[in-house]
Amino acid sequence: MPDPQARSSWHLPALLALVIALAYSNSLKIGFHFDDWHALQQNPFVRSLANLPRFFVDPNTTTVLPENKDLRPILLASFALNHAISGDATWSYHVLNLILHWLAALLVFRIVRDHLWLGEERFAVAAAAALVVAVHPLNTEPLDYLSARSALLTTVFYLGAFDAGVRGRRFACVMLFTLALLTKAIAITLPFVLLGYWGLARRHEASDPLHARPRGLLPVLGGVAAASVFYRLLLVPHGALASAHQVGVTPRV
């Protein structure tokens, strides 16, 4: 007999999309503000997709402020895509932010449902967690403030990499981790989070193959993280790199 919870799970993405649209649809009217002036409005590089290769090697493409230079090529590529779609009109930026937020909420549901040993109540708890993430006020800043998209984009890649790693999908995990690192350096914590998770998994379901640590994955992730550090130290001026890490962002739930 089909699992009614499995059938219900098909409705959750639509419910999350509806809730997010109702909560944040007014964000489509919001223009540029705060740091958007130097990261987007006056940044000539994000006005053309032709600059895509340069995003990966030139920290000057991040901003017109010398002290804020960094390497975030995936983030910049998303901004260039938005500019190609809507120019200086911000609606496409906000639409993409809402899609990213929806994906993050779906990933929270998937992770809580499948990886937290919640027993028969796992669907209800996971759905509640996803709905809280979907409408929590903490997420207003990265949704409405365009320059803060780095938090949204990194969250999607980070959660996706975590889920893929736990499921033993090595290639997907490494690729998503790499994309997260190329969006925001804070993603470097993922190998430690996975290591801690697998330590807990041994206590809960040591015989469950879904939660078994894939052989060789952590060393590969560690190598990717080390390469990311070297990449940034090589290309980003020391002063700008230090300044970039002094700027806080609203945490993602």
XYZ file of C-alpha atoms in Angstrom:
253
model
C 0.000 0.000 0.000
C 1.463 3.404 -0.934
C 2.783 5.483 1.931
C 0.437 8.482 2.421
C 3.382 10.529 3.642
C 5.227 9.790 0.413
C 2.211 10.986 -1.558
C 1.955 14.110 0.609
C 5.593 14.952 -0.004
C 4.738 15.798 -3.605
C 2.548 18.628 -2.352
C 5.171 20.166 -0.095
C 7.205 21.930 -2.830
C 4.027 23.645 -4.047
C 3.078 24.611 -0.492
C 6.526 26.062 0.177
C 6.426 27.989 -3.091
C 3.014 29.423 -2.186
C 4.073 30.390 1.338
C 7.279 32.043 0.114
C 5.407 33.901 -2.626
C 2.843 35.212 -0.141
C 5.481 36.221 2.394
C 7.985 37.828 0.034
C 6.191 38.810 -3.172
C 6.454 42.478 -2.185
C 10.243 42.146 -2.429
C 9.911 42.281 -6.229
C 9.396 46.048 -5.897
C 12.561 46.647 -3.873
C 15.418 48.374 -5.656
C 19.124 48.639 -4.900
C 20.284 49.760 -1.464
C 23.209 49.697 0.991
C 26.277 48.008 -0.543
C 24.487 47.383 -3.830
C 25.881 50.666 -5.126
C 29.482 49.397 -5.249
C 28.797 45.690 -5.804
C 26.121 46.046 -8.484
C 25.119 49.524 -9.619
C 28.610 50.913 -10.229
C 30.327 47.590 -10.883
C 30.906 47.411 -14.668
C 31.917 43.748 -14.617
C 28.533 42.327 -13.568
C 26.891 44.085 -16.504
C 28.073 41.528 -19.051
C 28.219 37.730 -19.169
C 31.335 38.148 -21.314
C 33.225 38.774 -18.066
C 32.430 35.282 -16.757
C 35.997 33.885 -17.150
C 37.427 36.968 -15.450
C 35.252 36.421 -12.372
C 37.376 33.359 -11.540
C 40.755 35.097 -11.586
C 40.264 38.806 -10.910
C 39.153 40.003 -7.439
C 38.646 43.479 -8.917
C 35.414 42.225 -10.487
C 33.695 41.857 -7.101
C 33.318 45.544 -6.265
C 34.575 49.018 -7.065
C 35.801 49.388 -3.460
C 39.476 48.342 -3.223
C 39.156 47.213 0.402
C 36.253 44.851 -0.361
C 37.761 42.849 -3.205
C 37.245 39.101 -3.072
C 36.778 36.047 -5.292
C 33.134 35.002 -5.604
C 32.797 33.992 -9.252
C 29.561 32.009 -8.960
C 27.852 34.883 -7.170
C 29.062 37.356 -9.784
C 27.904 35.069 -12.584
C 24.410 35.073 -11.083
C 24.422 38.883 -10.961
C 25.596 39.085 -14.574
C 22.806 36.713 -15.593
C 20.248 38.916 -13.854
C 21.588 42.022 -15.571
C 21.366 40.248 -18.929
C 17.694 39.490 -18.207
C 16.412 42.725 -16.705
C 19.184 45.316 -16.882
C 18.932 47.805 -14.015
C 15.429 46.620 -13.105
C 15.726 44.479 -9.980
C 12.745 42.149 -10.427
C 14.790 39.301 -11.927
C 17.297 39.532 -9.057
C 14.493 39.076 -6.557
C 12.868 36.256 -8.528
C 16.146 34.324 -8.462
C 16.514 35.026 -4.735
C 13.046 33.590 -4.108
C 13.876 30.481 -6.144
C 17.091 29.985 -4.172
C 15.210 30.402 -0.895
C 12.641 27.831 -2.041
C 15.412 25.365 -2.895
C 17.023 25.910 0.507
C 13.722 25.194 2.270
C 13.265 22.009 0.215
C 16.766 20.861 1.129
C 16.058 21.481 4.811
C 12.976 19.277 4.486
C 14.942 16.543 2.738
C 17.777 16.585 5.273
C 15.543 16.623 8.355
C 13.278 13.899 6.957
C 16.022 11.523 5.877
C 19.020 12.143 8.110
C 17.921 12.995 11.672
C 16.563 9.662 12.988
C 13.103 11.016 13.818
C 11.116 7.824 13.328
C 7.459 7.926 12.314
C 7.156 11.676 12.863
C 9.952 12.538 10.462
C 7.702 13.880 7.691
C 5.742 16.221 9.967
C 8.867 17.495 11.715
C 10.693 17.999 8.413
C 7.732 19.840 6.881
C 7.489 22.093 9.932
C 11.223 22.830 9.784
C 11.014 23.712 6.092
C 8.032 26.009 6.679
C 9.846 27.786 9.512
C 12.846 28.353 7.245
C 10.546 29.552 4.463
C 8.991 32.376 6.497
C 11.503 33.115 9.270
C 12.259 36.860 9.571
C 16.012 36.186 9.710
C 15.862 35.419 6.007
C 14.531 38.849 5.080
C 17.999 40.360 4.650
C 19.453 37.877 2.130
C 16.146 37.847 0.237
C 15.595 41.603 -0.009
C 19.182 42.853 0.050
C 20.656 41.877 -3.304
C 24.316 42.003 -2.283
C 23.530 39.455 0.441
C 22.633 36.799 -2.141
C 25.946 35.138 -1.282
C 24.235 33.754 1.846
C 21.336 32.304 -0.156
C 23.469 30.803 -2.892
C 26.025 29.334 -0.498
C 23.254 27.819 1.620
C 21.772 25.974 -1.358
C 25.142 24.557 -2.428
C 26.151 23.767 1.168
C 22.953 21.906 2.040
C 23.026 20.106 -1.297
C 26.627 19.030 -0.718
C 25.782 17.831 2.793
C 22.834 15.778 1.561
C 24.858 14.312 -1.312
C 27.752 13.471 1.006
C 25.546 11.689 3.520
C 23.958 9.693 0.701
C 27.379 8.668 -0.601
C 27.100 10.610 -3.841
C 30.740 11.609 -3.950
C 30.847 13.451 -7.263
C 27.757 15.549 -6.505
C 29.076 16.347 -3.036
C 32.466 17.505 -4.320
C 30.959 19.571 -7.134
C 28.427 21.297 -4.875
C 31.099 21.936 -2.248
C 33.305 23.517 -4.894
C 30.451 25.750 -6.053
C 29.790 26.775 -2.448
C 33.444 27.709 -1.936
C 33.389 29.738 -5.150
C 30.416 31.638 -3.761
C 31.470 32.313 -0.164
C 34.499 31.121 1.783
C 32.476 30.183 4.869
C 31.504 26.952 3.080
C 34.924 25.590 4.046
C 33.307 24.255 7.242
C 31.427 21.482 5.390
C 33.991 18.661 5.908
C 33.890 19.270 9.668
C 30.083 19.248 9.696
C 30.037 15.963 7.782
C 32.638 14.464 10.099
C 30.544 15.417 13.124
C 27.411 14.037 11.503
C 28.993 10.670 10.751
C 30.191 10.502 14.342
C 26.578 10.842 15.486
C 25.394 8.392 12.833
C 27.561 5.636 14.304
C 25.632 5.959 17.556
C 22.188 5.932 15.991
C 22.181 3.625 12.973
C 25.571 2.074 12.500
C 24.135 -0.597 10.199
C 22.216 1.808 7.968
C 24.088 2.149 4.651
C 22.453 5.531 3.986
C 24.421 7.066 6.861
C 27.698 5.216 6.380
C 30.695 7.436 5.661
C 31.784 7.028 2.015
C 35.401 5.984 1.787
C 37.778 8.630 0.572
C 35.244 11.478 0.521
C 36.614 13.512 3.430
C 40.202 13.575 2.101
C 38.897 14.784 -1.268
C 36.821 17.507 0.399
C 39.843 18.469 2.486
C 41.915 18.750 -0.674
C 39.284 20.939 -2.313
C 39.180 23.160 0.783
C 42.977 23.482 0.845
C 43.019 24.322 -2.856
C 40.380 26.980 -2.220
C 42.490 28.596 0.501
C 45.563 28.601 -1.739
C 43.503 29.986 -4.646
C 42.259 32.888 -2.567
C 45.622 33.649 -0.953
C 47.254 33.655 -4.369
C 44.798 35.989 -6.080
C 43.178 38.188 -3.429
C 45.274 41.029 -1.942
C 45.991 40.373 1.737
C 44.378 43.606 2.960
C 41.225 43.043 0.961
C 40.995 39.422 2.124
C 41.225 40.467 5.772
C 38.612 43.182 5.256
C 36.214 40.788 3.561
C 36.213 38.483 6.587
C 35.462 41.323 8.993
C 32.061 41.926 7.398
C 29.272 39.864 8.935
C 26.187 38.549 7.201
C 22.815 37.492 8.486
C 23.092 33.779 9.349
C 20.940 31.339 7.460
C 18.764 29.050 9.550
